[in-house]
């Protein structure tokens, strides 16, 4: 990942609805969520949601797959992993003891609980 890709991804996430969408899609991996369902859950008009989804897709954070007449959106965790790696590459000036708490917080923390996207 280069600086421009990182800026594009961070800018896409720097908006409340798009951040909520991305968090929802991460929580719904690997199944994904249909576009209409995303709009319904977040109470956003379909045309507005379409714009938000396009911004996230251009930033490489989500991908879409057509199933008949439905478009299923999924988080592109590989791209997000690259973004996190880019941000942490020079972590703490090579002092792992300083970075250890941050890395620990990034460890998998998934549990089957209801997510709050708002």
PDB file of N, CA, C and O in Angstrom, residues 12-13 18 21-26 28-36 38 49-50 52-67 70-80:
ATOM      1  N   UNK A  12     -12.372   7.667   3.054  1.00  0.00           N
ATOM      2  CA  UNK A  12     -13.649   6.967   2.892  1.00  0.00           C
ATOM      3  C   UNK A  12     -14.255   6.622   4.247  1.00  0.00           C
ATOM      4  O   UNK A  12     -15.477   6.692   4.429  1.00  0.00           O
ATOM      5  N   UNK A  13     -13.431   6.263   5.203  1.00  0.00           N
ATOM      6  CA  UNK A  13     -13.918   5.889   6.529  1.00  0.00           C
ATOM      7  C   UNK A  13     -14.186   7.098   7.421  1.00  0.00           C
ATOM      8  O   UNK A  13     -14.777   6.948   8.499  1.00  0.00           O
ATOM      9  N   UNK A  18     -20.442   5.825   6.242  1.00  0.00           N
ATOM     10  CA  UNK A  18     -19.516   4.879   5.620  1.00  0.00           C
ATOM     11  C   UNK A  18     -18.776   4.062   6.670  1.00  0.00           C
ATOM     12  O   UNK A  18     -18.550   2.864   6.487  1.00  0.00           O
ATOM     13  N   UNK A  21     -21.205   1.430   7.765  1.00  0.00           N
ATOM     14  CA  UNK A  21     -21.326   0.390   6.735  1.00  0.00           C
ATOM     15  C   UNK A  21     -20.136  -0.564   6.812  1.00  0.00           C
ATOM     16  O   UNK A  21     -20.313  -1.789   6.823  1.00  0.00           O
ATOM     17  N   UNK A  22     -18.947  -0.009   6.880  1.00  0.00           N
ATOM     18  CA  UNK A  22     -17.758  -0.864   6.914  1.00  0.00           C
ATOM     19  C   UNK A  22     -17.770  -1.758   8.152  1.00  0.00           C
ATOM     20  O   UNK A  22     -17.511  -2.958   8.065  1.00  0.00           O
ATOM     21  N   UNK A  23     -18.096  -1.196   9.299  1.00  0.00           N
ATOM     22  CA  UNK A  23     -18.159  -1.994  10.527  1.00  0.00           C
ATOM     23  C   UNK A  23     -19.211  -3.100  10.410  1.00  0.00           C
ATOM     24  O   UNK A  23     -18.994  -4.215  10.856  1.00  0.00           O
ATOM     25  N   UNK A  24     -20.350  -2.788   9.812  1.00  0.00           N
ATOM     26  CA  UNK A  24     -21.397  -3.787   9.613  1.00  0.00           C
ATOM     27  C   UNK A  24     -20.887  -4.923   8.734  1.00  0.00           C
ATOM     28  O   UNK A  24     -21.080  -6.098   9.041  1.00  0.00           O
ATOM     29  N   UNK A  25     -20.237  -4.565   7.637  1.00  0.00           N
ATOM     30  CA  UNK A  25     -19.761  -5.590   6.717  1.00  0.00           C
ATOM     31  C   UNK A  25     -18.662  -6.447   7.343  1.00  0.00           C
ATOM     32  O   UNK A  25     -18.599  -7.656   7.094  1.00  0.00           O
ATOM     33  N   UNK A  26     -17.820  -5.856   8.169  1.00  0.00           N
ATOM     34  CA  UNK A  26     -16.806  -6.637   8.882  1.00  0.00           C
ATOM     35  C   UNK A  26     -17.497  -7.631   9.809  1.00  0.00           C
ATOM     36  O   UNK A  26     -17.131  -8.808   9.861  1.00  0.00           O
ATOM     37  N   UNK A  28     -20.354  -8.954   9.475  1.00  0.00           N
ATOM     38  CA  UNK A  28     -21.129  -9.936   8.710  1.00  0.00           C
ATOM     39  C   UNK A  28     -20.272 -10.837   7.823  1.00  0.00           C
ATOM     40  O   UNK A  28     -20.794 -11.576   7.001  1.00  0.00           O
ATOM     41  N   UNK A  29     -18.956 -10.740   7.954  1.00  0.00           N
ATOM     42  CA  UNK A  29     -18.079 -11.616   7.172  1.00  0.00           C
ATOM     43  C   UNK A  29     -18.270 -13.056   7.605  1.00  0.00           C
ATOM     44  O   UNK A  29     -18.467 -13.311   8.788  1.00  0.00           O
ATOM     45  N   UNK A  30     -18.222 -14.009   6.697  1.00  0.00           N
ATOM     46  CA  UNK A  30     -17.976 -13.871   5.263  1.00  0.00           C
ATOM     47  C   UNK A  30     -19.237 -13.765   4.421  1.00  0.00           C
ATOM     48  O   UNK A  30     -19.157 -13.666   3.209  1.00  0.00           O
ATOM     49  N   UNK A  31     -20.406 -13.782   5.034  1.00  0.00           N
ATOM     50  CA  UNK A  31     -21.657 -13.829   4.273  1.00  0.00           C
ATOM     51  C   UNK A  31     -21.919 -12.582   3.447  1.00  0.00           C
ATOM     52  O   UNK A  31     -22.437 -12.663   2.335  1.00  0.00           O
ATOM     53  N   UNK A  32     -21.570 -11.404   3.976  1.00  0.00           N
ATOM     54  CA  UNK A  32     -21.883 -10.167   3.282  1.00  0.00           C
ATOM     55  C   UNK A  32     -23.324  -9.759   3.531  1.00  0.00           C
ATOM     56  O   UNK A  32     -24.086 -10.473   4.187  1.00  0.00           O
ATOM     57  N   UNK A  33     -23.701  -8.601   2.987  1.00  0.00           N
ATOM     58  CA  UNK A  33     -25.040  -8.048   3.196  1.00  0.00           C
ATOM     59  C   UNK A  33     -25.515  -7.434   1.881  1.00  0.00           C
ATOM     60  O   UNK A  33     -24.766  -6.703   1.234  1.00  0.00           O
ATOM     61  N   UNK A  34     -26.759  -7.706   1.495  1.00  0.00           N
ATOM     62  CA  UNK A  34     -27.306  -7.072   0.291  1.00  0.00           C
ATOM     63  C   UNK A  34     -27.407  -5.557   0.470  1.00  0.00           C
ATOM     64  O   UNK A  34     -27.648  -5.055   1.574  1.00  0.00           O
ATOM     65  N   UNK A  35     -27.252  -4.836  -0.625  1.00  0.00           N
ATOM     66  CA  UNK A  35     -27.263  -3.373  -0.588  1.00  0.00           C
ATOM     67  C   UNK A  35     -28.526  -2.834   0.074  1.00  0.00           C
ATOM     68  O   UNK A  35     -28.460  -1.933   0.917  1.00  0.00           O
ATOM     69  N   UNK A  36     -29.675  -3.356  -0.286  1.00  0.00           N
ATOM     70  CA  UNK A  36     -30.935  -2.881   0.289  1.00  0.00           C
ATOM     71  C   UNK A  36     -31.011  -3.109   1.787  1.00  0.00           C
ATOM     72  O   UNK A  36     -31.566  -2.280   2.524  1.00  0.00           O
ATOM     73  N   UNK A  38     -28.418  -3.194   3.832  1.00  0.00           N
ATOM     74  CA  UNK A  38     -27.515  -2.224   4.456  1.00  0.00           C
ATOM     75  C   UNK A  38     -28.264  -0.908   4.639  1.00  0.00           C
ATOM     76  O   UNK A  38     -28.258  -0.315   5.727  1.00  0.00           O
ATOM     77  N   UNK A  49     -27.239   5.603  -0.037  1.00  0.00           N
ATOM     78  CA  UNK A  49     -26.403   4.453   0.318  1.00  0.00           C
ATOM     79  C   UNK A  49     -25.567   4.010  -0.867  1.00  0.00           C
ATOM     80  O   UNK A  49     -24.403   3.645  -0.710  1.00  0.00           O
ATOM     81  N   UNK A  50     -26.140   4.068  -2.046  1.00  0.00           N
ATOM     82  CA  UNK A  50     -25.406   3.701  -3.254  1.00  0.00           C
ATOM     83  C   UNK A  50     -24.148   4.554  -3.404  1.00  0.00           C
ATOM     84  O   UNK A  50     -23.070   4.041  -3.747  1.00  0.00           O
ATOM     85  N   UNK A  52     -22.490   6.068  -0.933  1.00  0.00           N
ATOM     86  CA  UNK A  52     -21.551   5.670   0.123  1.00  0.00           C
ATOM     87  C   UNK A  52     -20.844   4.361  -0.236  1.00  0.00           C
ATOM     88  O   UNK A  52     -19.629   4.225  -0.041  1.00  0.00           O
ATOM     89  N   UNK A  53     -21.585   3.400  -0.763  1.00  0.00           N
ATOM     90  CA  UNK A  53     -20.995   2.119  -1.150  1.00  0.00           C
ATOM     91  C   UNK A  53     -19.970   2.309  -2.264  1.00  0.00           C
ATOM     92  O   UNK A  53     -18.913   1.673  -2.261  1.00  0.00           O
ATOM     93  N   UNK A  54     -20.259   3.207  -3.193  1.00  0.00           N
ATOM     94  CA  UNK A  54     -19.322   3.475  -4.289  1.00  0.00           C
ATOM     95  C   UNK A  54     -18.016   4.075  -3.762  1.00  0.00           C
ATOM     96  O   UNK A  54     -16.926   3.714  -4.225  1.00  0.00           O
ATOM     97  N   UNK A  55     -18.105   4.968  -2.789  1.00  0.00           N
ATOM     98  CA  UNK A  55     -16.900   5.576  -2.207  1.00  0.00           C
ATOM     99  C   UNK A  55     -16.058   4.501  -1.522  1.00  0.00           C
ATOM    100  O   UNK A  55     -14.834   4.435  -1.701  1.00  0.00           O
ATOM    101  N   UNK A  56     -16.698   3.637  -0.745  1.00  0.00           N
ATOM    102  CA  UNK A  56     -15.968   2.561  -0.060  1.00  0.00           C
ATOM    103  C   UNK A  56     -15.355   1.578  -1.060  1.00  0.00           C
ATOM    104  O   UNK A  56     -14.239   1.102  -0.857  1.00  0.00           O
ATOM    105  N   UNK A  57     -16.067   1.292  -2.134  1.00  0.00           N
ATOM    106  CA  UNK A  57     -15.546   0.374  -3.149  1.00  0.00           C
ATOM    107  C   UNK A  57     -14.341   0.995  -3.872  1.00  0.00           C
ATOM    108  O   UNK A  57     -13.331   0.317  -4.095  1.00  0.00           O
ATOM    109  N   UNK A  58     -14.428   2.284  -4.225  1.00  0.00           N
ATOM    110  CA  UNK A  58     -13.299   2.958  -4.883  1.00  0.00           C
ATOM    111  C   UNK A  58     -12.063   2.969  -3.987  1.00  0.00           C
ATOM    112  O   UNK A  58     -10.939   2.906  -4.469  1.00  0.00           O
ATOM    113  N   UNK A  59     -12.282   3.024  -2.686  1.00  0.00           N
ATOM    114  CA  UNK A  59     -11.168   3.019  -1.736  1.00  0.00           C
ATOM    115  C   UNK A  59     -10.629   1.604  -1.503  1.00  0.00           C
ATOM    116  O   UNK A  59      -9.637   1.433  -0.798  1.00  0.00           O
ATOM    117  N   UNK A  60     -11.289   0.605  -2.092  1.00  0.00           N
ATOM    118  CA  UNK A  60     -10.826  -0.771  -1.959  1.00  0.00           C
ATOM    119  C   UNK A  60     -11.220  -1.441  -0.658  1.00  0.00           C
ATOM    120  O   UNK A  60     -10.748  -2.533  -0.357  1.00  0.00           O
ATOM    121  N   UNK A  61     -12.102  -0.814   0.105  1.00  0.00           N
ATOM    122  CA  UNK A  61     -12.467  -1.354   1.415  1.00  0.00           C
ATOM    123  C   UNK A  61     -13.598  -2.370   1.355  1.00  0.00           C
ATOM    124  O   UNK A  61     -13.752  -3.183   2.270  1.00  0.00           O
ATOM    125  N   UNK A  62     -14.407  -2.313   0.297  1.00  0.00           N
ATOM    126  CA  UNK A  62     -15.490  -3.276   0.138  1.00  0.00           C
ATOM    127  C   UNK A  62     -15.514  -3.771  -1.299  1.00  0.00           C
ATOM    128  O   UNK A  62     -14.988  -3.120  -2.203  1.00  0.00           O
ATOM    129  N   UNK A  63     -16.132  -4.911  -1.481  1.00  0.00           N
ATOM    130  CA  UNK A  63     -16.316  -5.469  -2.808  1.00  0.00           C
ATOM    131  C   UNK A  63     -17.768  -5.880  -2.968  1.00  0.00           C
ATOM    132  O   UNK A  63     -18.488  -6.050  -1.984  1.00  0.00           O
ATOM    133  N   UNK A  64     -18.211  -6.025  -4.201  1.00  0.00           N
ATOM    134  CA  UNK A  64     -19.595  -6.375  -4.493  1.00  0.00           C
ATOM    135  C   UNK A  64     -19.634  -7.603  -5.396  1.00  0.00           C
ATOM    136  O   UNK A  64     -18.764  -7.785  -6.252  1.00  0.00           O
ATOM    137  N   UNK A  65     -20.653  -8.406  -5.191  1.00  0.00           N
ATOM    138  CA  UNK A  65     -20.860  -9.595  -6.012  1.00  0.00           C
ATOM    139  C   UNK A  65     -22.345  -9.696  -6.329  1.00  0.00           C
ATOM    140  O   UNK A  65     -23.183  -9.648  -5.428  1.00  0.00           O
ATOM    141  N   UNK A  66     -22.655  -9.815  -7.623  1.00  0.00           N
ATOM    142  CA  UNK A  66     -24.056  -9.905  -8.040  1.00  0.00           C
ATOM    143  C   UNK A  66     -24.542 -11.347  -7.918  1.00  0.00           C
ATOM    144  O   UNK A  66     -23.896 -12.278  -8.365  1.00  0.00           O
ATOM    145  N   UNK A  67     -25.705 -11.492  -7.281  1.00  0.00           N
ATOM    146  CA  UNK A  67     -26.411 -12.765  -7.191  1.00  0.00           C
ATOM    147  C   UNK A  67     -27.806 -12.516  -7.749  1.00  0.00           C
ATOM    148  O   UNK A  67     -28.649 -11.935  -7.051  1.00  0.00           O
ATOM    149  N   UNK A  70     -29.675  -9.246  -6.921  1.00  0.00           N
ATOM    150  CA  UNK A  70     -29.189  -8.696  -5.660  1.00  0.00           C
ATOM    151  C   UNK A  70     -27.681  -8.505  -5.709  1.00  0.00           C
ATOM    152  O   UNK A  70     -26.967  -9.342  -6.237  1.00  0.00           O
ATOM    153  N   UNK A  71     -27.219  -7.406  -5.142  1.00  0.00           N
ATOM    154  CA  UNK A  71     -25.786  -7.166  -5.023  1.00  0.00           C
ATOM    155  C   UNK A  71     -25.412  -7.333  -3.559  1.00  0.00           C
ATOM    156  O   UNK A  71     -25.962  -6.657  -2.687  1.00  0.00           O
ATOM    157  N   UNK A  72     -24.491  -8.271  -3.312  1.00  0.00           N
ATOM    158  CA  UNK A  72     -24.019  -8.548  -1.960  1.00  0.00           C
ATOM    159  C   UNK A  72     -22.695  -7.822  -1.761  1.00  0.00           C
ATOM    160  O   UNK A  72     -21.773  -7.965  -2.571  1.00  0.00           O
ATOM    161  N   UNK A  73     -22.607  -7.058  -0.689  1.00  0.00           N
ATOM    162  CA  UNK A  73     -21.375  -6.342  -0.364  1.00  0.00           C
ATOM    163  C   UNK A  73     -20.646  -7.047   0.765  1.00  0.00           C
ATOM    164  O   UNK A  73     -21.270  -7.560   1.692  1.00  0.00           O
ATOM    165  N   UNK A  74     -19.336  -7.074   0.655  1.00  0.00           N
ATOM    166  CA  UNK A  74     -18.477  -7.673   1.678  1.00  0.00           C
ATOM    167  C   UNK A  74     -17.301  -6.737   1.947  1.00  0.00           C
ATOM    168  O   UNK A  74     -16.834  -6.032   1.064  1.00  0.00           O
ATOM    169  N   UNK A  75     -16.821  -6.791   3.189  1.00  0.00           N
ATOM    170  CA  UNK A  75     -15.612  -6.046   3.535  1.00  0.00           C
ATOM    171  C   UNK A  75     -14.423  -6.720   2.869  1.00  0.00           C
ATOM    172  O   UNK A  75     -14.356  -7.951   2.805  1.00  0.00           O
ATOM    173  N   UNK A  76     -13.508  -5.931   2.373  1.00  0.00           N
ATOM    174  CA  UNK A  76     -12.251  -6.468   1.828  1.00  0.00           C
ATOM    175  C   UNK A  76     -11.222  -6.401   2.950  1.00  0.00           C
ATOM    176  O   UNK A  76     -10.468  -5.439   3.073  1.00  0.00           O
ATOM    177  N   UNK A  77     -11.235  -7.422   3.777  1.00  0.00           N
ATOM    178  CA  UNK A  77     -10.366  -7.443   4.948  1.00  0.00           C
ATOM    179  C   UNK A  77      -8.897  -7.450   4.575  1.00  0.00           C
ATOM    180  O   UNK A  77      -8.068  -6.919   5.316  1.00  0.00           O
ATOM    181  N   UNK A  78      -8.562  -8.024   3.427  1.00  0.00           N
ATOM    182  CA  UNK A  78      -7.173  -8.017   2.982  1.00  0.00           C
ATOM    183  C   UNK A  78      -6.677  -6.587   2.769  1.00  0.00           C
ATOM    184  O   UNK A  78      -5.569  -6.232   3.161  1.00  0.00           O
ATOM    185  N   UNK A  79      -7.524  -5.748   2.173  1.00  0.00           N
ATOM    186  CA  UNK A  79      -7.140  -4.354   1.935  1.00  0.00           C
ATOM    187  C   UNK A  79      -7.056  -3.589   3.255  1.00  0.00           C
ATOM    188  O   UNK A  79      -6.143  -2.777   3.453  1.00  0.00           O
ATOM    189  N   UNK A  80      -7.989  -3.853   4.159  1.00  0.00           N
ATOM    190  CA  UNK A  80      -7.943  -3.191   5.459  1.00  0.00           C
ATOM    191  C   UNK A  80      -6.707  -3.624   6.247  1.00  0.00           C
ATOM    192  O   UNK A  80      -6.079  -2.812   6.925  1.00  0.00           O
TER     193      UNK A  80
END
